[in-house]
Tab-separated table of C-alpha atoms and ligand atoms in Angstrom:
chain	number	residue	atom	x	y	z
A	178	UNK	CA	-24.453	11.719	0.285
A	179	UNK	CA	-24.336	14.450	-2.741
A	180	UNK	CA	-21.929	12.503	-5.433
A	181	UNK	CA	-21.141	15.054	-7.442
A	182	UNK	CA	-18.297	18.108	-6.860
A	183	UNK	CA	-15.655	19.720	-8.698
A	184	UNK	CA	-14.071	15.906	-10.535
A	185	UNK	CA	-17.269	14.069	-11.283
A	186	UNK	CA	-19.159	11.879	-11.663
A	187	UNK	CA	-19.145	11.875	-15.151
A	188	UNK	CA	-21.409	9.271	-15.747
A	189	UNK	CA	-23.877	6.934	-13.570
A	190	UNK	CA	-24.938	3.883	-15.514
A	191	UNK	CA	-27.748	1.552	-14.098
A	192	UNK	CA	-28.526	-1.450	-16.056
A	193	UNK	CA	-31.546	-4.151	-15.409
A	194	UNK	CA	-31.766	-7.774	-16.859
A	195	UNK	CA	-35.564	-8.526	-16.721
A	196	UNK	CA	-35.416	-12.037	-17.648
A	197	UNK	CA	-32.312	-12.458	-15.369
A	198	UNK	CA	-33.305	-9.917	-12.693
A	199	UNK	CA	-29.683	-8.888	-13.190
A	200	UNK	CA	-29.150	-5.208	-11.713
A	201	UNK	CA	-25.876	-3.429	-12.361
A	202	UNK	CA	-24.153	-0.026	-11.553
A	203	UNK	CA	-21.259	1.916	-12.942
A	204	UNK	CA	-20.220	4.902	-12.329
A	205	UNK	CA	-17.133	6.816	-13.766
A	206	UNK	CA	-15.735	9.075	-12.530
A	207	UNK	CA	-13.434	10.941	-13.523
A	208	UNK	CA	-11.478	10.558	-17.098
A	209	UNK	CA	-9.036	13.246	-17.371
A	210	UNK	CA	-6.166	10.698	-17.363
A	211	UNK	CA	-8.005	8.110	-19.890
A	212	UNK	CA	-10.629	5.310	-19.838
A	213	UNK	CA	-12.275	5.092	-16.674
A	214	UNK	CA	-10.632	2.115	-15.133
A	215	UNK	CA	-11.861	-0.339	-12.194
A	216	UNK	CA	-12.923	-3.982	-11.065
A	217	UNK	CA	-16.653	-4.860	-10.717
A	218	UNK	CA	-17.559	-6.490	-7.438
A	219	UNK	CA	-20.499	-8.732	-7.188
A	220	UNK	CA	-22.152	-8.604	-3.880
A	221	UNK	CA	-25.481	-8.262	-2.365
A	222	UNK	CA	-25.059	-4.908	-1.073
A	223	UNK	CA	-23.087	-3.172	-3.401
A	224	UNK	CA	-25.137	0.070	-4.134
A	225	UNK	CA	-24.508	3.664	-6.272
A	226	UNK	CA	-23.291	5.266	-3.142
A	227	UNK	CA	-20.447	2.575	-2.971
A	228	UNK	CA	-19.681	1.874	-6.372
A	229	UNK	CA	-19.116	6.234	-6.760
A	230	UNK	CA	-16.592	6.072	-3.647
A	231	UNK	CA	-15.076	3.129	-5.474
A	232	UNK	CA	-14.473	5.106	-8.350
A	233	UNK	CA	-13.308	7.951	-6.808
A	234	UNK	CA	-10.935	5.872	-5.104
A	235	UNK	CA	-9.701	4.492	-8.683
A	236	UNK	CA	-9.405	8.401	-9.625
A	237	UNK	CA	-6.438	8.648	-6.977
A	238	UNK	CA	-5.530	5.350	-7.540
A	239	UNK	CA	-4.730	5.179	-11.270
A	240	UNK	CA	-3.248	9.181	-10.955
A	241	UNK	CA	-1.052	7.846	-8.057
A	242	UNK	CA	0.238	5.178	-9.824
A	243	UNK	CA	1.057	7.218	-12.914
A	244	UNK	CA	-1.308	5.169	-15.210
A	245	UNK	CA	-3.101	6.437	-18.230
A	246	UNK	CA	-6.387	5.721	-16.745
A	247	UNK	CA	-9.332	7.665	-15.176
A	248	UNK	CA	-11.223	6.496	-12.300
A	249	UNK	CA	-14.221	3.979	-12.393
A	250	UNK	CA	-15.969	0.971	-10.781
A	251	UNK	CA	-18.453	-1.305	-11.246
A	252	UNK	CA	-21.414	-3.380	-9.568
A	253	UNK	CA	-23.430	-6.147	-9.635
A	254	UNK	CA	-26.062	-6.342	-7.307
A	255	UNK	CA	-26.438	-10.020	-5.951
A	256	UNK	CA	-25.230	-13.313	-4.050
A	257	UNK	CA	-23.173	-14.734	-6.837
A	258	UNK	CA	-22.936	-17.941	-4.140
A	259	UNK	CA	-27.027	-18.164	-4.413
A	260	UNK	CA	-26.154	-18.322	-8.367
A	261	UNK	CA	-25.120	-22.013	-9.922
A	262	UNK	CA	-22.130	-21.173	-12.395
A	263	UNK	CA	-23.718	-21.055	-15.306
A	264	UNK	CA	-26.380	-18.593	-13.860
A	265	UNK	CA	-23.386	-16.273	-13.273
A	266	UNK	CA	-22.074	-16.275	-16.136
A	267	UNK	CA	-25.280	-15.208	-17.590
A	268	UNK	CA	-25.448	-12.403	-15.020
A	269	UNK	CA	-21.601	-11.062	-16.413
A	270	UNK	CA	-22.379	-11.475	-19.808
A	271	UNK	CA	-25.754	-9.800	-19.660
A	272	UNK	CA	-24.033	-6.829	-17.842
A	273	UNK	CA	-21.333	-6.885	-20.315
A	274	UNK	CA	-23.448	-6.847	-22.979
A	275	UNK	CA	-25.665	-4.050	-21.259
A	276	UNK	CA	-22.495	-1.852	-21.025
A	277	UNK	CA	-21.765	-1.956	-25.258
A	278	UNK	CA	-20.996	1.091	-26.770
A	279	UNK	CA	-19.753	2.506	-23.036
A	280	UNK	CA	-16.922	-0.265	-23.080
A	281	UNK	CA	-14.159	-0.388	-24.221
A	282	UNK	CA	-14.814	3.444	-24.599
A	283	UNK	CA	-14.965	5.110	-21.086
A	284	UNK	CA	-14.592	2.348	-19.062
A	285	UNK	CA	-12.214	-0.702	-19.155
A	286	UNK	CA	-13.262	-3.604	-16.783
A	287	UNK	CA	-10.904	-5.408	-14.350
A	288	UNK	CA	-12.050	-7.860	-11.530
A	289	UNK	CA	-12.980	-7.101	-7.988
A	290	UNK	CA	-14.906	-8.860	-5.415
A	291	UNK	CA	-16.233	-12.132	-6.106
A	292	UNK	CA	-14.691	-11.488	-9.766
A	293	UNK	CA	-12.147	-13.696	-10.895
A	294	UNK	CA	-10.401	-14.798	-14.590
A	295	UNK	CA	-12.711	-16.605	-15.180
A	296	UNK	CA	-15.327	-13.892	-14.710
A	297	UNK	CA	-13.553	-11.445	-16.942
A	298	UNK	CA	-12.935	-14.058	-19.643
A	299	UNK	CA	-17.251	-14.195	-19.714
A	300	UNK	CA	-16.962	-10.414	-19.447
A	301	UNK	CA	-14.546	-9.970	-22.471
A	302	UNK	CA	-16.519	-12.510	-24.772
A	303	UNK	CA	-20.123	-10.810	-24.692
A	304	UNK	CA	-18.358	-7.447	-25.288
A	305	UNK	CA	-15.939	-8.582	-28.103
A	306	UNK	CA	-13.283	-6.356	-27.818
A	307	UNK	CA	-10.479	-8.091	-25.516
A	308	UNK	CA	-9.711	-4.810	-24.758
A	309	UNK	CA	-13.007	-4.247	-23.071
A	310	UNK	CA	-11.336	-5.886	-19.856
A	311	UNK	CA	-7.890	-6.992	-17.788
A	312	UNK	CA	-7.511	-9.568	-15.756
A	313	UNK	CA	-8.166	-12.007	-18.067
A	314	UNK	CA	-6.912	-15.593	-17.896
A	315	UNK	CA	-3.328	-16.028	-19.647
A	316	UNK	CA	-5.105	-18.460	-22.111
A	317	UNK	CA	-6.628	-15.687	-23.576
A	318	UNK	CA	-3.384	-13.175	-23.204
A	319	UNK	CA	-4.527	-11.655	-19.871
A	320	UNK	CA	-2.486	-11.203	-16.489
A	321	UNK	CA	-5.157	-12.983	-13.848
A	322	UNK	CA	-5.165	-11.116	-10.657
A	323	UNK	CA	-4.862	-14.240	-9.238
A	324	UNK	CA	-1.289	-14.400	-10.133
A	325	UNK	CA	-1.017	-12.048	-6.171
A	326	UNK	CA	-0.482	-8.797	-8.065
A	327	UNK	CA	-2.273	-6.734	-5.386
A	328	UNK	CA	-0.594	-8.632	-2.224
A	329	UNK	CA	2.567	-8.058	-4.103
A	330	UNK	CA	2.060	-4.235	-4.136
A	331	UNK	CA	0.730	-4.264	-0.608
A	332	UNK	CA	3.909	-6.298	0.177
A	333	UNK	CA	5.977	-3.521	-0.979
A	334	UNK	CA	4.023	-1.072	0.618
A	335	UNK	CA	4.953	-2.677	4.055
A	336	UNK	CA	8.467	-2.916	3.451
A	337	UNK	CA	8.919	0.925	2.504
A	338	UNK	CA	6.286	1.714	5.864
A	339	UNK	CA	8.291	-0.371	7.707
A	340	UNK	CA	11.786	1.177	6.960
A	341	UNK	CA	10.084	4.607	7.249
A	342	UNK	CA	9.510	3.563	10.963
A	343	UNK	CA	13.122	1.940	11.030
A	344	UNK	CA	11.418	-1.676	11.929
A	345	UNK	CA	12.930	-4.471	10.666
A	346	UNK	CA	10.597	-6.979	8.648
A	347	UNK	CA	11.936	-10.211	10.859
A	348	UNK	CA	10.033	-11.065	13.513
A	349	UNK	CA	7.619	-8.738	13.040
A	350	UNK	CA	4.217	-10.042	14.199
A	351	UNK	CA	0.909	-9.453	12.020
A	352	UNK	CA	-2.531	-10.196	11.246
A	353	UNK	CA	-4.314	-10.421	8.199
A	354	UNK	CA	-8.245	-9.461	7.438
A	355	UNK	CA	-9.067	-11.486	5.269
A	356	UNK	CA	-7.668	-14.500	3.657
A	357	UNK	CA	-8.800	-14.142	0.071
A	358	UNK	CA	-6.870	-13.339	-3.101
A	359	UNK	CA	-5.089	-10.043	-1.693
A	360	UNK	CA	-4.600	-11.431	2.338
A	361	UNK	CA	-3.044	-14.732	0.851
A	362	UNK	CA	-0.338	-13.281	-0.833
A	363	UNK	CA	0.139	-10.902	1.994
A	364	UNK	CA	0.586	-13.692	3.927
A	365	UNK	CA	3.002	-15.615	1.847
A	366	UNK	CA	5.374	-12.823	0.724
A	367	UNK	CA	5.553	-11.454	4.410
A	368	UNK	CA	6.801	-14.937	6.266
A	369	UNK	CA	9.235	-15.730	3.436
A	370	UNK	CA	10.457	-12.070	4.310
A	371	UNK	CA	10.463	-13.332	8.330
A	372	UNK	CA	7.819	-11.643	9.665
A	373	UNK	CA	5.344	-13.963	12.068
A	374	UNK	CA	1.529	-14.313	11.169
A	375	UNK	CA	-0.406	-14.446	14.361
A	376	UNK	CA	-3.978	-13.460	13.109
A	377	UNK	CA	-5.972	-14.436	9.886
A	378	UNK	CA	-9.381	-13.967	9.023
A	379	UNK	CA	-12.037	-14.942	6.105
A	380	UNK	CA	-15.586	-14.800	5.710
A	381	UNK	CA	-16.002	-17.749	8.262
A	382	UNK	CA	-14.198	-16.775	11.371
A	383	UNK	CA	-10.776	-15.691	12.876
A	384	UNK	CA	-8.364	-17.374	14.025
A	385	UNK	CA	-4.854	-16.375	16.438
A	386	UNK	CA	-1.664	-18.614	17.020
A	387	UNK	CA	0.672	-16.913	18.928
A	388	UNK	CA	3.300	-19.064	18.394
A	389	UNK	CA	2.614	-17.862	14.337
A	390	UNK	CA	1.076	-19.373	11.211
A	391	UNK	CA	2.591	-21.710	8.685
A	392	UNK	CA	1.604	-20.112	5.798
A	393	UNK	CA	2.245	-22.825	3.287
A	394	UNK	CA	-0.344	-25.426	5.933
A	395	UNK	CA	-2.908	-22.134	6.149
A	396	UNK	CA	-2.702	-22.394	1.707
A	397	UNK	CA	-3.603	-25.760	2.142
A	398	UNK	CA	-5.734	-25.888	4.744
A	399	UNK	CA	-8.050	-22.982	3.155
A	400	UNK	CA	-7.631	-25.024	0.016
A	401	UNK	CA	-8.719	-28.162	1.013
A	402	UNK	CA	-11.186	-27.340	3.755
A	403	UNK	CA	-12.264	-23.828	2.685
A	404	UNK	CA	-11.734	-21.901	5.570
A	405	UNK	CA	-8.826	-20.520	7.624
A	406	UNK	CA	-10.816	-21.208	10.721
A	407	UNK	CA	-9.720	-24.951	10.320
A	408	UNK	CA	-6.116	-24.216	10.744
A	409	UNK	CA	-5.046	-26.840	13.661
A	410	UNK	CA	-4.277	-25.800	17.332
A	411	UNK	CA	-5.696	-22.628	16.946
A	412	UNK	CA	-7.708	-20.262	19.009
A	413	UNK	CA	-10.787	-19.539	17.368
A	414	UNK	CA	-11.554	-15.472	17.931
A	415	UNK	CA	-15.030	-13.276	16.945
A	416	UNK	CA	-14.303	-11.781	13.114
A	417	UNK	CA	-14.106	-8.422	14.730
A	418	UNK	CA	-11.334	-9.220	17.168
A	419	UNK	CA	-9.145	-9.640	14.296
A	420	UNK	CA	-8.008	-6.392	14.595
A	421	UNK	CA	-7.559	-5.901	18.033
A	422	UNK	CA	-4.612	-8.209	17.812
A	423	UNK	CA	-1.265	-7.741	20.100
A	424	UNK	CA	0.642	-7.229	16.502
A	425	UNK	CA	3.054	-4.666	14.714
A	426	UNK	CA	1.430	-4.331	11.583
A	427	UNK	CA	-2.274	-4.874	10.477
A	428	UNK	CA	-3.140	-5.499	6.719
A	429	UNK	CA	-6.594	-5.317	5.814
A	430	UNK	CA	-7.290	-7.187	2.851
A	431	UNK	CA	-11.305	-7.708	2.097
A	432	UNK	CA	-14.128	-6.148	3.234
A	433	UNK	CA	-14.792	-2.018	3.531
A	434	UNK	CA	-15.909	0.294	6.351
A	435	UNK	CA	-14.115	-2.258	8.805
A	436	UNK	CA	-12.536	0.051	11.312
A	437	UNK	CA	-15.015	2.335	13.169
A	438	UNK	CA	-14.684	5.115	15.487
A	439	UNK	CA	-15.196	3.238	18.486
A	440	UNK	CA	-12.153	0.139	17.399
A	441	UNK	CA	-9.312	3.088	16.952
A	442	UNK	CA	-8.489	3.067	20.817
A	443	UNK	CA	-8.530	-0.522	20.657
A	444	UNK	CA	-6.422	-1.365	17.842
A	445	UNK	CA	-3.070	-2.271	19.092
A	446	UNK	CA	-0.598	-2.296	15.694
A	447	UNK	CA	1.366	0.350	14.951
A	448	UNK	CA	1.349	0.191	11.068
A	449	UNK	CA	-1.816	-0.491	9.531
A	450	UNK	CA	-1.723	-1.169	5.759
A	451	UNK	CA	-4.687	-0.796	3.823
A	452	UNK	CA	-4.770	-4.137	1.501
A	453	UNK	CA	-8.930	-3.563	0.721
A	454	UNK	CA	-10.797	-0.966	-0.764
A	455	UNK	CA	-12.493	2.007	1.812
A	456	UNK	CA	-11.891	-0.329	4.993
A	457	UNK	CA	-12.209	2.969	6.858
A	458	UNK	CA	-12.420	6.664	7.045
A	459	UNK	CA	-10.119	9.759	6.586
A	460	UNK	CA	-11.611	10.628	10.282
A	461	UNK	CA	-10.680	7.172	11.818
A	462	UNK	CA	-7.369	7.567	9.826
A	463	UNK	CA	-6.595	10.799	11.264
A	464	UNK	CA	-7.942	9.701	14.926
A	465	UNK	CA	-5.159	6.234	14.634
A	466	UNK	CA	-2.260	8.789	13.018
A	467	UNK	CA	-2.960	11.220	16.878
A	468	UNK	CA	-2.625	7.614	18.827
A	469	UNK	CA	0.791	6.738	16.651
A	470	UNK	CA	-0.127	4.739	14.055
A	471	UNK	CA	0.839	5.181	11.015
A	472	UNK	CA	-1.549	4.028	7.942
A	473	UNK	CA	-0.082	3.288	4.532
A	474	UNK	CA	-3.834	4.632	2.422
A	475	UNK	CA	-5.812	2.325	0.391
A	476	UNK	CA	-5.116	3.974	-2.781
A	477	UNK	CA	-1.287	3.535	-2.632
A	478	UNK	CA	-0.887	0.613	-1.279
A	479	UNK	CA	-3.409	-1.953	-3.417
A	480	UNK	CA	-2.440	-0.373	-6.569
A	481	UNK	CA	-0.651	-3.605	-7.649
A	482	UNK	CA	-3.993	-5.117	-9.554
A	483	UNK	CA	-4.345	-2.053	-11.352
A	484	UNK	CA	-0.750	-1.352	-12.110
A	485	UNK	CA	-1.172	-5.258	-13.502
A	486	UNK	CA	-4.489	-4.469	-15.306
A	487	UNK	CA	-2.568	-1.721	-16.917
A	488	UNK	CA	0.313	-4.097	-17.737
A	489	UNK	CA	-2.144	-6.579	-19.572
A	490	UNK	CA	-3.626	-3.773	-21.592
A	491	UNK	CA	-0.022	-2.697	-23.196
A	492	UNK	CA	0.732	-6.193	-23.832
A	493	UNK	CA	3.753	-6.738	-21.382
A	494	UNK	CA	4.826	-9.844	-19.784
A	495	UNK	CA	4.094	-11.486	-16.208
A	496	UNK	CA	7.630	-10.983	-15.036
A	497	UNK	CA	7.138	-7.060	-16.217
A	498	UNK	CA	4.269	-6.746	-14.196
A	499	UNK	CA	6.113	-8.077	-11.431
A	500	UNK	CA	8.923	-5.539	-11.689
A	501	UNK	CA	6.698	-2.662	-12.619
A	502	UNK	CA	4.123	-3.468	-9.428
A	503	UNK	CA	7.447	-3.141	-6.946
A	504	UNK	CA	8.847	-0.416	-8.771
A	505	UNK	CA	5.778	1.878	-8.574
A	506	UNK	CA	4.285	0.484	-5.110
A	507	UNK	CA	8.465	1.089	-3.736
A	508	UNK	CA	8.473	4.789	-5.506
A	509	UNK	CA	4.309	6.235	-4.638
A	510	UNK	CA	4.287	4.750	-0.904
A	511	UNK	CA	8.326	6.725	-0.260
A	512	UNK	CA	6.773	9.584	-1.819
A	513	UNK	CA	3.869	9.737	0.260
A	514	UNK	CA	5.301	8.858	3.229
A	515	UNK	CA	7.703	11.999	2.603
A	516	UNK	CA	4.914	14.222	1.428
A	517	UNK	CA	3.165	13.419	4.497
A	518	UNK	CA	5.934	14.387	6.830
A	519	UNK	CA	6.637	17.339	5.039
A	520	UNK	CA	2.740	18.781	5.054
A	521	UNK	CA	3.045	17.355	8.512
A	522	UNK	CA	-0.604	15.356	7.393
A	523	UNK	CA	-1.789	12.313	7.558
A	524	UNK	CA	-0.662	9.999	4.653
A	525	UNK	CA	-4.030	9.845	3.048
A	526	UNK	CA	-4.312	13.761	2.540
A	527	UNK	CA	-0.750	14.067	1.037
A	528	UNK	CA	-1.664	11.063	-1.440
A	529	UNK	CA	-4.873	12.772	-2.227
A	530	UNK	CA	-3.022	15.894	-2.685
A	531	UNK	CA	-0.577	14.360	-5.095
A	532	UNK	CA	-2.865	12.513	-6.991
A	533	UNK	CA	-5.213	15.944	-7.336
A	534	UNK	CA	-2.381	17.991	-8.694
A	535	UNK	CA	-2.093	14.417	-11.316
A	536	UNK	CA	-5.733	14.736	-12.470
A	537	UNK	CA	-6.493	18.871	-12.568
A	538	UNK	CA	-3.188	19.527	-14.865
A	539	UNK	CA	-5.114	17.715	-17.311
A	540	UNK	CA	-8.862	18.262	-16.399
A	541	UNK	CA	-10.684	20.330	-18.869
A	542	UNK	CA	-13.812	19.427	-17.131
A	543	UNK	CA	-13.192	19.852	-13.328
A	544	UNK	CA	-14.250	23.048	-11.468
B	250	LIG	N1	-10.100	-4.408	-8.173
B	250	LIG	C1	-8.831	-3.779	-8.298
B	250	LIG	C2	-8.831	-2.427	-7.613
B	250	LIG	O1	-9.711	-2.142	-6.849
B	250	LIG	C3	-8.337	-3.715	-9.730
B	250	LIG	C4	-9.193	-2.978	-10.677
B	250	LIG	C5	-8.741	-3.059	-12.116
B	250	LIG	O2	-7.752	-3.686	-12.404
B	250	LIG	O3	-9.413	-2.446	-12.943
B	250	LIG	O4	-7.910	-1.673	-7.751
């Protein structure tokens, strides 16, 4: 894949631990707006190729939502679950410290996969400058991500697909990919609106109950025994026939490149919000909008952890975030949604459009 055209990247860091055997990636991408801004996931196969479409993703992202941020990501390349805690905090603080003069600078950290509070709170302190990350804990003046930020947004997102499609939230039946700090909040806001969870997923296994999920026992249940999958009287189901599911809407929430060419015939929902980062392609996208289905872009709809990253860095409150996540989630996804009918595109193009226009009125760099 050739990285580079007329926005960036600007800059591809790789960073090596010897000691630790620590190896990190960032890219940033593009920083017309401000600071390159974006989580760092920690996984074993997080590579340049996916941290760059990561940050390119955070370029539309963070011009979408009207934030004073370029677009950025970060990697870490390992099984933080092979690590004991202590061992992974060395691993954040030695990439933190590896990334000095860069951050705050050009790049402002946030959490992603397998990143959490307590994560960025490691992150922060071998930097020095508090500034040099969001989603820190509240202890320390942060906004944790873990407050449901991001399943907030994508909550929002549904509601304004939804009356776009004149469907009413009750009764609506859905299914979840992935049960994780996005997908659980997903889960909660949408029953308390009336809709029926009939699907969940985590890294374990799937699991369907027609009849629909309590989502207050599946909390628990995850809680206590770590896994959806042990959710009682239900029908256990392969990961990947999660999103086959006879349901209205399906929210991916976790992993990328889930939907291939060869699921779009079989996927059955006729709104598909995208919770997770990448989970497919602009081809798949367009191939699902030609069998009906409309699907509310990654981009727009999970800006809610950014929008809250940004809310952390300008000091304001948690109930501000929680205002400001609806209002801009309510506002982008209406404008898309209208954009897209009115290009007659899929809603992925007009976003992309949008957020273009955002970053090349201020680009002294780009082509
Ligand atoms: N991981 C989140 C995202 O992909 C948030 C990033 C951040 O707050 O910097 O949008």
């Amino acid at each position: 894949m050739n990285l580079f055209d007329e926005y960036g990247p600007e800059r591809i860091v790789e960073v090596y631990h010897p000691g630790l055997g620590m190896r990190g990636i960032l890219v940033i991408d593009n920083t017309a707006l401000g600071p390159g801004k974006g989580g760092i996931r920690f996984t074993p196969s997080v590579d340049r190729e996916e941290v760059f479409r990561l940050a390119r993703t955070m370029t539309w992202k963070n011009a979408m939502a009207g934030l004073p941020f370029g677009g950025a990501k970060a990697g870490i390349i390992g099984d933080p679950k092979k690590l004991s805690a202590k061992e992974k905090d060395e691993w954040v603080s030695a990439f933190s410290k590896l990334l000095k003069g860069i951050v705050p600078q050009y790049y402002v950290a946030g959490p992603d996969i397998s990143m959490a509070e307590h994560d960025m709170e490691v992150f922060a302190r071998a930097n020095g400058d508090p500034q040099s990350c969001t989603g820190k804990p509240k202890s320390m003046g942060g906004l944790p991500h873990e407050l449901g930020s991001t399943g907030w947004g994508v909550y929002h997102a549904t509601l304004v697909a939804l009356k776009h499609l004149k469907k009413d939230v009750k009764g609506l039946a859905f299914a979840v990919e992935g049960y994780g700090n996005v997908g659980e909040f997903v889960c909660k806001f949408l029953t308390e609106a009336g809709a029926k969870l009939v699907a969940v997923s985590d890294s374990k296994g799937a699991i369907v109950v027609p009849s629909g999920i309590d989502a207050n026992l599946l909390f628990k249940v995850k809680k206590e025994k770590g896994s959806v999958v042990d959710y009682p009287n239900a029908r256990a189901i392969q990961s990947k026939e999660l999103i086959y599911q006879q349901v209205d809407l399906l929210v991916t929430a976790a992993i990328p490149d889930l939907i291939k060419k060869e699921d779009v015939p079989k996927i059955k929902a006729k709104l598909v919000v995208e919770g997770s980062n990448i989970p497919t392609s602009q081809e798949c996208e367009e191939l699902l909008a030609n069998r009906g289905v409309l699907v509310v872009p990654d981009f727009v709809a999970n800006a809610g952890g950014v929008i809250s990253s940004y809310v952390e860095y300008i000091g304001g409150s948690e109930k501000e975030m929680f205002e400001i996540v609806k209002d801009k989630i309510t506002k982008n996804t209406e404008l898309v949604l209208q954009r897209s009918e009115k290009d007659r595109v899929i809603p992925r193009v007009a976003a992309v459009k949008i957020a273009q226009e955002r970053v090349r009125e201020k680009c002294t760099t780009c082509k």
